[in-house]
Coordinates of C-alpha atoms and ligand atoms in Angstrom, one line a residue:
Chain A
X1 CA -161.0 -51.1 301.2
X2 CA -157.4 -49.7 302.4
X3 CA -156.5 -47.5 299.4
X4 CA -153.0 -49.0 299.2
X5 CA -155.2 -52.3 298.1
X6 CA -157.2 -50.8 295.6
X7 CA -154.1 -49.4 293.8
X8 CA -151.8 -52.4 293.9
X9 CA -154.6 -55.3 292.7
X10 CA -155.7 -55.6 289.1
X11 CA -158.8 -57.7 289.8
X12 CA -161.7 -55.5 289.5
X13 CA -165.9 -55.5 289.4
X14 CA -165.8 -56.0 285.5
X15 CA -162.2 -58.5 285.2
X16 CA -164.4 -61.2 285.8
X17 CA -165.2 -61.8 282.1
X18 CA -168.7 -63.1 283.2
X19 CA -172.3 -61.6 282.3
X20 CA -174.1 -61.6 279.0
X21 CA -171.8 -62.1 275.5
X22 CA -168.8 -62.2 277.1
X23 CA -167.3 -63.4 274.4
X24 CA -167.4 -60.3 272.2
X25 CA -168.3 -57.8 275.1
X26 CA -166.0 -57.0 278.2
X27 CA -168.0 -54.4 280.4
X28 CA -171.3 -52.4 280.2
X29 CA -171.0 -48.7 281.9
X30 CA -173.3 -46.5 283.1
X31 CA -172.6 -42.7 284.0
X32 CA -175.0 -40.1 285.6
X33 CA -173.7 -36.8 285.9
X34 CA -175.3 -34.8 288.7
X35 CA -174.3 -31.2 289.9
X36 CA -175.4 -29.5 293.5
X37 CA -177.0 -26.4 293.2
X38 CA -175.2 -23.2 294.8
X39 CA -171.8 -24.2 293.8
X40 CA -170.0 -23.3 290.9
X41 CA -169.0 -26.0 288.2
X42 CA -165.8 -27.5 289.3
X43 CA -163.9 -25.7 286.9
X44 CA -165.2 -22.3 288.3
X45 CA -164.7 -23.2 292.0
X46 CA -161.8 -22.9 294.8
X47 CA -160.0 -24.6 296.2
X48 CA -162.3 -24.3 299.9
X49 CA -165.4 -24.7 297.9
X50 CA -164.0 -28.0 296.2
X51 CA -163.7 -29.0 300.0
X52 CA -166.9 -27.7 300.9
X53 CA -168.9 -29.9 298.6
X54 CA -166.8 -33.0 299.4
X55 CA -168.2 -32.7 302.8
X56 CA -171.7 -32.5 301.8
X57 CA -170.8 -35.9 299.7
X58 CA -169.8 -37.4 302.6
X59 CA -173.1 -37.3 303.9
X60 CA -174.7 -38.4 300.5
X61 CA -172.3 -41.3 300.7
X62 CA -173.3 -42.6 304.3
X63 CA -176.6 -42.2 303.5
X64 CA -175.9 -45.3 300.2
X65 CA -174.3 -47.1 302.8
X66 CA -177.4 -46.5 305.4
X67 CA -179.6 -47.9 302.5
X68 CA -177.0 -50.6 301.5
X69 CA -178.1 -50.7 298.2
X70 CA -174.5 -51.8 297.4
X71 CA -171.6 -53.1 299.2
X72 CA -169.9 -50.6 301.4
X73 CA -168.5 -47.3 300.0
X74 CA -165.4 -45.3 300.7
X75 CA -164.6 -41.9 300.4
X76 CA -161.1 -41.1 299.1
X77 CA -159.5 -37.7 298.8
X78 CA -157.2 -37.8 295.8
X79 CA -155.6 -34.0 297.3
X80 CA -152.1 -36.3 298.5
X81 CA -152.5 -39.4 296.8
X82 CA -149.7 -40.0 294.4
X83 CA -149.9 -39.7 290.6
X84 CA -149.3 -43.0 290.3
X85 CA -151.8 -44.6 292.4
X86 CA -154.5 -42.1 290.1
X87 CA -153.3 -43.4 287.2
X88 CA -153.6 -46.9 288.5
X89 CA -157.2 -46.3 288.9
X90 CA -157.1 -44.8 285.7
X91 CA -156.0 -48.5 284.6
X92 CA -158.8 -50.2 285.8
X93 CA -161.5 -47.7 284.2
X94 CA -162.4 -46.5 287.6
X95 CA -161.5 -42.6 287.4
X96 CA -161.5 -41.0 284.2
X97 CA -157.8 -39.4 283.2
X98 CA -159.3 -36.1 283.3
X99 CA -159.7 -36.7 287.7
X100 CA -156.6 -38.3 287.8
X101 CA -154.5 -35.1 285.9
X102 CA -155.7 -32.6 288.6
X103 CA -156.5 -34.0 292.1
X104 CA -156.7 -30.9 294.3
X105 CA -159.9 -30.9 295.5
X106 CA -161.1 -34.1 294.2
X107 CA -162.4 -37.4 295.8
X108 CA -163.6 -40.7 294.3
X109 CA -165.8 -43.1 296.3
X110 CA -165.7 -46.9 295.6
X111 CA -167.5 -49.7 296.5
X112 CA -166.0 -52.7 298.0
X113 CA -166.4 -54.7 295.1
X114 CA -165.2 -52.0 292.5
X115 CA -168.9 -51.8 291.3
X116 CA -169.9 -48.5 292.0
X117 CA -167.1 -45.7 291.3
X118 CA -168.2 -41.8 292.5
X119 CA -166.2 -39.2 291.2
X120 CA -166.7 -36.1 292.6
X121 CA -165.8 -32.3 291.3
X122 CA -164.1 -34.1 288.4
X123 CA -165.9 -32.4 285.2
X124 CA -169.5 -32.4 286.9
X125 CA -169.9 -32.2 290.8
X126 CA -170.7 -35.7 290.8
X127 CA -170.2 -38.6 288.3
X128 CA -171.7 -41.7 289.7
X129 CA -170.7 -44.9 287.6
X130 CA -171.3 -48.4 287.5
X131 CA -169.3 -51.0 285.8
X132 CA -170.4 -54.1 285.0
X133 CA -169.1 -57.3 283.3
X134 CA -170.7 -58.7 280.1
X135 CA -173.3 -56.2 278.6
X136 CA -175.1 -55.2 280.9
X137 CA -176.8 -52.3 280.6
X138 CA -180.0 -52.2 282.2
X139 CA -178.5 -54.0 286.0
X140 CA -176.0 -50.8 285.8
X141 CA -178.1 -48.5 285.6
X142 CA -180.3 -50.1 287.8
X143 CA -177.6 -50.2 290.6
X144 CA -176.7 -46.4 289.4
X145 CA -180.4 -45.1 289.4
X146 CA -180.2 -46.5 293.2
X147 CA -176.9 -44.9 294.3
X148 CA -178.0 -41.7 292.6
X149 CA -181.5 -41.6 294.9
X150 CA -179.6 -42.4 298.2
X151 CA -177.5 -39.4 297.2
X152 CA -180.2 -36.7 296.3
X153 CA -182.0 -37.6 299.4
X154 CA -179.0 -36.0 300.9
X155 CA -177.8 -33.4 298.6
X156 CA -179.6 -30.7 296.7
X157 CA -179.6 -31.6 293.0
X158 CA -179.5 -28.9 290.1
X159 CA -182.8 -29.8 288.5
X160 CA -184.5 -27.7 285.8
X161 CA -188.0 -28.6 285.2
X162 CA -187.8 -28.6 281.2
X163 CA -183.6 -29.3 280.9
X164 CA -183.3 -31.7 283.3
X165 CA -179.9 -32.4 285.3
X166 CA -177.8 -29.4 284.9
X167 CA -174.1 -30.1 283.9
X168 CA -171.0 -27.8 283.2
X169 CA -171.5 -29.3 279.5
X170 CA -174.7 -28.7 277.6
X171 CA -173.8 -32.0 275.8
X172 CA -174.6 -33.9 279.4
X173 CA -177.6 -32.2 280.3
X174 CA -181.0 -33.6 280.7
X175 CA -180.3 -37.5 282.1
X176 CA -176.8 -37.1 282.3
X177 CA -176.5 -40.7 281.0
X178 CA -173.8 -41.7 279.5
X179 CA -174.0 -45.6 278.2
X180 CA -171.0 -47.5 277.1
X181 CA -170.0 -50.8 276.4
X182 CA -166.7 -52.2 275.7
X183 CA -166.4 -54.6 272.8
X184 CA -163.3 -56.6 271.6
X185 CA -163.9 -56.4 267.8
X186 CA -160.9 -58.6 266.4
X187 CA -162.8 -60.8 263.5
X188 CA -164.1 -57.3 262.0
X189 CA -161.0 -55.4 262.4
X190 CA -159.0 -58.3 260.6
X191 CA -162.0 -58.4 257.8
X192 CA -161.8 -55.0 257.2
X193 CA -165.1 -54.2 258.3
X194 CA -165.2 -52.1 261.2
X195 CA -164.3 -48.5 259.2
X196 CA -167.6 -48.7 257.6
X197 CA -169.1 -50.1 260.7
X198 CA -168.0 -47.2 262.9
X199 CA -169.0 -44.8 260.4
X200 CA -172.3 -46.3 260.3
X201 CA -172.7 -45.8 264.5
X202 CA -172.5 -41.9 264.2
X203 CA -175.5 -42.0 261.8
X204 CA -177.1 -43.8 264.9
X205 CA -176.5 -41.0 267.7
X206 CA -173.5 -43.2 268.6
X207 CA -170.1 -42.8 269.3
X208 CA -167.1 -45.1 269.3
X209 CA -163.9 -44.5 271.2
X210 CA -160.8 -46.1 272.1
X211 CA -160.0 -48.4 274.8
X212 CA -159.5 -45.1 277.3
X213 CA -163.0 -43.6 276.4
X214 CA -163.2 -40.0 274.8
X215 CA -159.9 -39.2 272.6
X216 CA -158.2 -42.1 273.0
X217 CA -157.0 -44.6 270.3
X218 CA -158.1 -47.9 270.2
X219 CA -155.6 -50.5 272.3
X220 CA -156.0 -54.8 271.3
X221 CA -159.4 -54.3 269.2
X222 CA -160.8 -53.4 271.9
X223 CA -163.2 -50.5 271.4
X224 CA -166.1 -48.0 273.3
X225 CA -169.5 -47.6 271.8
X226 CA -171.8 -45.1 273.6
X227 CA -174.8 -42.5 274.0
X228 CA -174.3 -39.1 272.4
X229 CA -177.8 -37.6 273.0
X230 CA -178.4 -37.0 276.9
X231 CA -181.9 -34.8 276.4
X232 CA -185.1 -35.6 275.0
X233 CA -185.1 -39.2 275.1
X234 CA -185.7 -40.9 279.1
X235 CA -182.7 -43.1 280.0
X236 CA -184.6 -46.6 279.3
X237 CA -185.0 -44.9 275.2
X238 CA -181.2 -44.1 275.8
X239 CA -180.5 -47.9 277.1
X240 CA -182.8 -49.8 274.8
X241 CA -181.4 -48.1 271.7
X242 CA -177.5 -48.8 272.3
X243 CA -178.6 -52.2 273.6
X244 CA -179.8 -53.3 270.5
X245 CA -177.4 -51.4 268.0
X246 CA -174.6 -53.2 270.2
X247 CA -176.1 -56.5 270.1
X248 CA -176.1 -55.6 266.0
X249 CA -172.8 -54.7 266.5
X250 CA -172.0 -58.3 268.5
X251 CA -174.0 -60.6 265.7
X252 CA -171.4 -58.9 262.8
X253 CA -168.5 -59.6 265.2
X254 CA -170.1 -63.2 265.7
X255 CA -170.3 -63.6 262.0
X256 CA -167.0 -62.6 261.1
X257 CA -165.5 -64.9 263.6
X258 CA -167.8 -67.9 261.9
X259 CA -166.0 -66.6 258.6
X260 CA -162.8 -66.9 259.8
X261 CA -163.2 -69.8 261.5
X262 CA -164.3 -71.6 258.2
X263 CA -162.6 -70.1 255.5
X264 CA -158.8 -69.6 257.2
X265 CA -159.1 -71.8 259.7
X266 CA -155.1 -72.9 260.0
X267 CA -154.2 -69.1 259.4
X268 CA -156.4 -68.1 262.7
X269 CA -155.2 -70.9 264.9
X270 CA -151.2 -69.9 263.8
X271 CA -152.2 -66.9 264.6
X272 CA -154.0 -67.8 268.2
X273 CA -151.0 -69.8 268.4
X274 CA -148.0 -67.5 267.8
X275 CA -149.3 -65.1 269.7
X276 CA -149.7 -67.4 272.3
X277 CA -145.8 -68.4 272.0
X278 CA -144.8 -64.9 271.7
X279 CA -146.8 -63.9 275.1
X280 CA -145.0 -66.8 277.0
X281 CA -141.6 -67.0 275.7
X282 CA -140.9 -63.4 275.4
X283 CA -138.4 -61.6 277.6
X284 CA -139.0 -58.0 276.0
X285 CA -142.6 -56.8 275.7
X286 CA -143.7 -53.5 274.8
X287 CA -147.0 -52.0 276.2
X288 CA -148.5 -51.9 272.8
X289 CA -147.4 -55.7 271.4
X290 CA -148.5 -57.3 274.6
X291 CA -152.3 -55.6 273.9
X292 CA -152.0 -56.2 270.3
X293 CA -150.9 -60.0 271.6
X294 CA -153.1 -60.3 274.0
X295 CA -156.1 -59.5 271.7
X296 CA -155.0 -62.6 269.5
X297 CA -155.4 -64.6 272.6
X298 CA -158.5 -63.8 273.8
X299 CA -159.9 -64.2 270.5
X300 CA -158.4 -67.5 270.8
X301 CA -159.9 -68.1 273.6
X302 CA -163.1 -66.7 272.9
X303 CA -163.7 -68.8 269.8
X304 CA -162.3 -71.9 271.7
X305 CA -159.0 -72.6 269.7
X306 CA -156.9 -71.9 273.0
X307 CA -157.9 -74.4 276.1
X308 CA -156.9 -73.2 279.4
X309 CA -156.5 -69.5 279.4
X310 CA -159.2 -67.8 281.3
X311 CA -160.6 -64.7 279.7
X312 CA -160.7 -63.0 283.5
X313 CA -156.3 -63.9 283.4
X314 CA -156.5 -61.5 280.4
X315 CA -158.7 -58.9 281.4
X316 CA -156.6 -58.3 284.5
X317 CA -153.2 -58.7 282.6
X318 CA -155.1 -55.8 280.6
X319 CA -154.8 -53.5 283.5
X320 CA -151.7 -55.2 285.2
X321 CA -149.4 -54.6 282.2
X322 CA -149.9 -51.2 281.9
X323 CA -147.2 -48.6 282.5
X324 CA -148.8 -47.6 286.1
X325 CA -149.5 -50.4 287.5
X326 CA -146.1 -52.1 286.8
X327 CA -144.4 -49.4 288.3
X328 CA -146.6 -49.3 291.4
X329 CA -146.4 -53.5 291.8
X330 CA -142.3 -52.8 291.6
X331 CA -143.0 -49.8 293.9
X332 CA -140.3 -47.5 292.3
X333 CA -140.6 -45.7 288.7
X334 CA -139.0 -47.6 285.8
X335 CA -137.6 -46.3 282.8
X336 CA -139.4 -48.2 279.6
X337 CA -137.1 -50.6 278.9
X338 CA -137.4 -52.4 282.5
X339 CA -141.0 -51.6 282.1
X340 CA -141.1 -54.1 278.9
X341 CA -138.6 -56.2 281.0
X342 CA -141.5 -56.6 284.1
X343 CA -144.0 -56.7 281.6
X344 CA -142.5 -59.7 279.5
X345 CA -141.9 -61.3 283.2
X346 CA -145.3 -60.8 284.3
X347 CA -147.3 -62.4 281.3
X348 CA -145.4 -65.2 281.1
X349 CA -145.5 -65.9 284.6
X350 CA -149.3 -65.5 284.5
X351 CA -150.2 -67.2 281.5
X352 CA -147.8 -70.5 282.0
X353 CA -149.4 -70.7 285.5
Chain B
X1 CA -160.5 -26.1 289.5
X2 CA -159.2 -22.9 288.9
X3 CA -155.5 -22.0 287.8
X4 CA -152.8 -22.6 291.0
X5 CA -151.2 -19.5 289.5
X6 CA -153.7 -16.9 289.4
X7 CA -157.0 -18.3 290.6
X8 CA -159.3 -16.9 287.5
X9 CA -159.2 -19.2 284.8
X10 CA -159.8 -22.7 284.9
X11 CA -156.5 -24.6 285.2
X12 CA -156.4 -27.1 281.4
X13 CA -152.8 -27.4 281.6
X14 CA -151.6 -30.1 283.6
X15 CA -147.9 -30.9 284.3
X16 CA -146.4 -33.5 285.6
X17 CA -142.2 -33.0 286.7
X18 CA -139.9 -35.0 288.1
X19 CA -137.8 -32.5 290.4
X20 CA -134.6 -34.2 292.3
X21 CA -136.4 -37.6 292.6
X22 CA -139.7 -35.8 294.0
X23 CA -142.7 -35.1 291.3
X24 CA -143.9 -32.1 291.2
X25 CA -147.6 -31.3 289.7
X26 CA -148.6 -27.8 288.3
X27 CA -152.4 -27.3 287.1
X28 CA -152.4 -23.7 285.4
X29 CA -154.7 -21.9 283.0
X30 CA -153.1 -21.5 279.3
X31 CA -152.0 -18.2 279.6
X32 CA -150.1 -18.7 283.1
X33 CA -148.8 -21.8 281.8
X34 CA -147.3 -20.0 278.7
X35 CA -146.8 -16.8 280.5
X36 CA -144.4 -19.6 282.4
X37 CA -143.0 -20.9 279.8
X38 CA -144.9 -24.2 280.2
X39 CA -146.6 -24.8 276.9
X40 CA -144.4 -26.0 274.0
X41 CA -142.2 -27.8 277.0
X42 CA -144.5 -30.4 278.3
X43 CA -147.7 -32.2 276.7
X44 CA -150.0 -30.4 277.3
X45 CA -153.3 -32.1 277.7
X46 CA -156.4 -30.3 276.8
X47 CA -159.7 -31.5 276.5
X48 CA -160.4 -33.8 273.8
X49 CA -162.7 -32.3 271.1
X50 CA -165.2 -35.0 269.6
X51 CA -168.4 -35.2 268.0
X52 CA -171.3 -34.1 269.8
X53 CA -168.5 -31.9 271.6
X54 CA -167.3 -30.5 268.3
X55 CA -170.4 -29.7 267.1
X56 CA -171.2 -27.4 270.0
X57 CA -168.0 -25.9 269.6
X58 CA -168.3 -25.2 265.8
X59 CA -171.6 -24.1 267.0
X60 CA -170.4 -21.5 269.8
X61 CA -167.6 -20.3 267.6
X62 CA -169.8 -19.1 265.0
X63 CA -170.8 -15.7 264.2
X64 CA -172.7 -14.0 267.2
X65 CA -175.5 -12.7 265.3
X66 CA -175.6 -15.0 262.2
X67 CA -174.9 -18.3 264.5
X68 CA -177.5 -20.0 266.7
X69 CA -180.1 -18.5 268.3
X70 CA -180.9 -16.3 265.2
X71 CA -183.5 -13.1 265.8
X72 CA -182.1 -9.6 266.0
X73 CA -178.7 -8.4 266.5
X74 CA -178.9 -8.3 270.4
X75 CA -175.9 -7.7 272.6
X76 CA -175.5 -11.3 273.6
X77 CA -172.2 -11.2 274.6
X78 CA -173.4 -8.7 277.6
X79 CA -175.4 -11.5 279.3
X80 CA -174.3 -12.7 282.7
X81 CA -174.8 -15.2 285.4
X82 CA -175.3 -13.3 288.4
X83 CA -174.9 -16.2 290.6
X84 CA -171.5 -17.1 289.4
X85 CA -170.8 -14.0 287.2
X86 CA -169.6 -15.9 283.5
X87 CA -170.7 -14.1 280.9
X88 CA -172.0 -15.7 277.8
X89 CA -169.1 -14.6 276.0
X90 CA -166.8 -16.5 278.3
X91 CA -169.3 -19.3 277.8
X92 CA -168.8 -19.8 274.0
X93 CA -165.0 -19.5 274.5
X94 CA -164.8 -22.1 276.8
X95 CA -167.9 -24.4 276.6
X96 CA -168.8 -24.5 279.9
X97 CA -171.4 -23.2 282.0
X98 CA -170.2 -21.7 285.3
X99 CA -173.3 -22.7 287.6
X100 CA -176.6 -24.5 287.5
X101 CA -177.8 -21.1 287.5
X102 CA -176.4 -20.1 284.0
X103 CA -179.0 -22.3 282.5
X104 CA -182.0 -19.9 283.6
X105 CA -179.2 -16.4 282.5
X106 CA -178.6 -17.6 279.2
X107 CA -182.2 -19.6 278.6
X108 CA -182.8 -17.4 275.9
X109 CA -179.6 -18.6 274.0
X110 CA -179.1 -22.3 275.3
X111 CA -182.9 -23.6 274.1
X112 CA -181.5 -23.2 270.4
X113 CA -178.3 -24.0 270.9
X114 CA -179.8 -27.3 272.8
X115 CA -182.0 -28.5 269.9
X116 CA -179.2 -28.0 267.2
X117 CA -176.8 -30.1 269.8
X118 CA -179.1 -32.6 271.6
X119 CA -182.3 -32.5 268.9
X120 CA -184.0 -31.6 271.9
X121 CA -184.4 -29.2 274.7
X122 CA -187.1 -30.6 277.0
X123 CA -185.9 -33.2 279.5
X124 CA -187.9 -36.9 279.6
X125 CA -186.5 -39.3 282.0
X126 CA -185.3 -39.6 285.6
X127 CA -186.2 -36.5 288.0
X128 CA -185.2 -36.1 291.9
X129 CA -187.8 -37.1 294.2
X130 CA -187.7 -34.8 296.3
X131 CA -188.4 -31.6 293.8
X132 CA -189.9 -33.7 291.1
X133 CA -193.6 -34.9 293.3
X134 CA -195.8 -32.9 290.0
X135 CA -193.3 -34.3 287.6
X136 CA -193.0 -38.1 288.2
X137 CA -197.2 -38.0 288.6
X138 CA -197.1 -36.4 285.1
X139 CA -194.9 -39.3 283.7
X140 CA -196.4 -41.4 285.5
X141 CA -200.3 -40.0 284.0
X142 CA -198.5 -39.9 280.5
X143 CA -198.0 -44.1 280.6
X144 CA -201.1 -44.4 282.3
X145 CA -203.0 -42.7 279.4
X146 CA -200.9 -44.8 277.1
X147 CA -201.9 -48.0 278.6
X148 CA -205.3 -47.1 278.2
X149 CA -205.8 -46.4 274.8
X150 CA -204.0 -49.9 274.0
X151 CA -206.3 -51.5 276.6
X152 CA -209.3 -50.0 274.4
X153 CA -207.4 -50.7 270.9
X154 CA -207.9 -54.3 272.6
X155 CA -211.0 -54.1 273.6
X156 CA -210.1 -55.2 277.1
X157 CA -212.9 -52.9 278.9
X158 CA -212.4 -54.0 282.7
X159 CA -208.9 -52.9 282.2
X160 CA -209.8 -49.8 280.6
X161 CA -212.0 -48.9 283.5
X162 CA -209.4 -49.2 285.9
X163 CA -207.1 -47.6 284.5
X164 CA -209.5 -44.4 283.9
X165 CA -210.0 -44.6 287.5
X166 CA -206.0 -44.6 288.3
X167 CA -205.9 -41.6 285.8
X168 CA -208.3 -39.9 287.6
X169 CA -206.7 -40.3 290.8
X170 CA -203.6 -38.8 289.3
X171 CA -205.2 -36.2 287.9
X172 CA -206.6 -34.8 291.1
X173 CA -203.3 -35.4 292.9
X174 CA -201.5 -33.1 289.8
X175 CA -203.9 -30.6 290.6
X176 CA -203.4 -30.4 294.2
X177 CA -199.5 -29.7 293.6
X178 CA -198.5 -33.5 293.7
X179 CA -196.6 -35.0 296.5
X180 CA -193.4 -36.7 296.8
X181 CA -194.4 -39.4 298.9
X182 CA -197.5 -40.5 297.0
X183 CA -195.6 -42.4 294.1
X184 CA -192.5 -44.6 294.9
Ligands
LIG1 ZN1 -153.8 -18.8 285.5
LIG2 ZN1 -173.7 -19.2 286.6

């Protein structure tokens, strides 16, 4: 895909609110972080070495599209591509911020249908992720365990008999899996439920994390649970655990929306509603109402009080609001005000449509 | 990637400027970018601390010969890489290991820092195909083995045979070094 396309188009693999749960859960993730031997760790190498191994991943990379086991993948470098394009991708969960801050000597490799996102000499050498709408664990890692054998066949792997994949971080190494699964918690967060709840993840090896992954605060309900432990336990242990805290984790959200529904029913639906009027008569928006708004509505939808809005409009109003993207769709930078100006313009065009 | 600056230290300071309508990026290391004046200035953004990550940070930070890894006072802060040449000191300050490599230099130090991390430090899961023929036929015996002794708890004896058979197989292919091709 031209890489002018991929930065100016919020659809993406995991916008289109289909797959398992959908209605609590947006996207399953799955990470495998995967080093060459005879190269420093990224953060220990040059500038020529950085380039070095990005060749090498070029081969790895025609060798997944040799075996097609997705659709076609392309190799960008991120050395001249602009800050705001990064940070677009950043948008759509397909680079981590920590690639987009520092691009010299970096690359990303996508799949046509935004799938299958390879980041390469970002923290690790490679950090092959899949995205997938709906939770979804166990096709994501099935798609990633495939991408990440059409790779080794071409690149030399650091693997250690008894510790597994090497990574820069000993808090990667073994699998390298990281799970994750992004869940729009509204019903608990308006309960006052979801302090204890998170609390009661860590004791399960889990962490939660805002809508940006590590570090991040929470934007719209909208929240991160994932895999701490990498070693010791093989990646289906690693799956099948989150799996089925997370589907805990879906029934209290299910619940709490079943409470809600019966015991404040008119309070929910003004709620559903005003937000709804807000969204669409608005002229001013600021990136944090329109997520906290837009939350409001997708519960609304999710629940079936609001009739036709489409939870995939949302998702991709998700990425299309943010501060990036509307700067890169008006193709100039924009001061915040006329950034809440587009913003206001946008969702109401795109939700009264 | 190292510091643009002076090409040592890993560059955590990124800055992003706008310069006469043209941005201008600077990644430097934290002592070029406040030997320039950078820090204090702009955000800064470092690497987020959390959980897991804190732990092995509280971990590293602690005292060298009361701290992980326990035993004798040994001069651990001498051991180096020699592939990439970090030390172990420059380890615990930073957090990161320099090469694949440093695993094997610092073995002796990472196994107990691994288990008080990850509860572990043995790997189960996923290897390469290409260097992992021995391994995947050993995970592969391991389930095998399993299989049987719940085809026995079942009484199911045909299916017990067979799979003694399969184990056996595996056995002799384990002890003739494995081979990469022979399980898919
Ligand atoms: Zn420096
Ligand atoms: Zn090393």
């Amino acid at each position: 895909m031209p890489w002018n396309r991929l930065v100016s188009q919020p659809q993406t693999r995991w916008t289109a609110a289909t797959g398992p749960d959908s209605d609590v859960v947006l996207s399953s993730r799955v990470r495998l972080a995967r080093n060459l031997e005879d190269f420093p760790f990224p953060h220990r190498m040059n500038e020529r070495q950085a380039r070095d191994l990005i060749r090498q991943v070029e081969a790895g990379i025609r060798e997944v599209n040799l075996m097609g086991v997705c659709p076609p993948v392309e190799l960008y470098r991120l050395d001249d591509t602009p800050y705001l394009d990064r940070q677009v991708l950043v948008e759509k969960h397909l680079i981590s911020r920590e690639l987009a801050q520092d691009a010299r000597g970096r690359a990303v490799a996508i799949s046509e249908d935004e799938a299958v996102s390879i980041m390469v000499n970002e923290e690790d050498h490679l950090r092959i992720q899949v995205l997938a709408p709906g939770l979804d664990l166990y096709s994501a890692w099935e798609l990633g365990s495939k991408v990440d054998d059409a790779l080794e066949a071409k690149l030399p792997y650091a693997f250690h008999k008894t510790r597994g994949y090497l990574t820069a971080c000993p808090t990667n190494v073994g699998t390298g899996l990281r799970a994750s699964v992004m869940v729009h918690l509204p019903a608990l967060v308006m309960t006052n439920q979801a302090g204890r709840l998170f609390n009661t993840l860590g004791q399960f090896g889990l962490a939660i994390r805002g809508y940006f992954g590590e570090g991040t605060e929470p934007i719209g309900n909208i929240y991160q649970i994932s895999n701490q432990i990498t070693l010791g336990r093989s990646e289906e242990e690693i799956l099948d655990h989150l799996q089925s805290v997370v589907q805990q984790v879906i029934g209290h959200e299910r619940r709490a929306r079943e409470h809600l529904a019966r015991q404040m029913k008119a309070q929910l639906e003004d709620r559903v509603g005003r937000a709804y009027g807000i969204l669409t008569g608005a002229r001013i928006l600021s990136s944090e109402e329109a997520m906290r708004l837009l939350s409001d509505v997708r519960l609304g939808v999710e629940m079936g009080i609001l009739k036709g809005v489409e939870a995939r409009t949302l998702n991709e109003l998700m990425i299309a609001c943010r501060p990036a993207f509307l700067q890169k769709l008006a193709g100039k930078e924009l001061s915040p005000f006329e950034r809440d100006l587009r913003r206001a313009a946008l969702i109401r065009e795109r939700l009264v449509a | 990637m190292l510091c643009q600056h002076c090409s040592q230290r890993p560059a955590t300071v990124h800055i992003v400027k706008q310069v006469n309508n043209q941005r201008e990026e600077y990644h430097l290391c934290e002592t070029c970018a406040r030997e320039q004046g950078h820090l204090g200035l702009e955000p800064a953004f470092t690497l987020p601390n959390f959980s897991l990550q804190q732990l092995l940070s509280s971990l590293l930070e602690s005292d060298p010969f009361t701290g992980f890894g326990g035993g004798p006072a040994a001069p651990r802060a001498e051991l180096r890489c020699s592939f990439c040449g970090l030390t172990f000191r420059q380890f615990k300050e930073g957090g990161f290991l320099g090469c694949s490599h440093c695993y094997e230099a610092f073995a002796s130090e990472l196994g107990p820092l691994l288990r008080r991390v990850q509860g572990s430090d043995k790997h189960v899961g996923k290897a390469p195909r290409r260097s992992g023929g021995v391994l995947r036929l050993r995970k592969e015996l391991a389930q095998l083995r399993a299989e049987l002794q719940e085809a026995v708890s079942r009484e199911e004896y045909e299916r017990a045979a067979q799979l003694r058979d399969r184990i056996r197989d595996l056995e002799r292919r384990i002890q003739a070094g494995g081979d990469g091709n022979a399980v898919e």
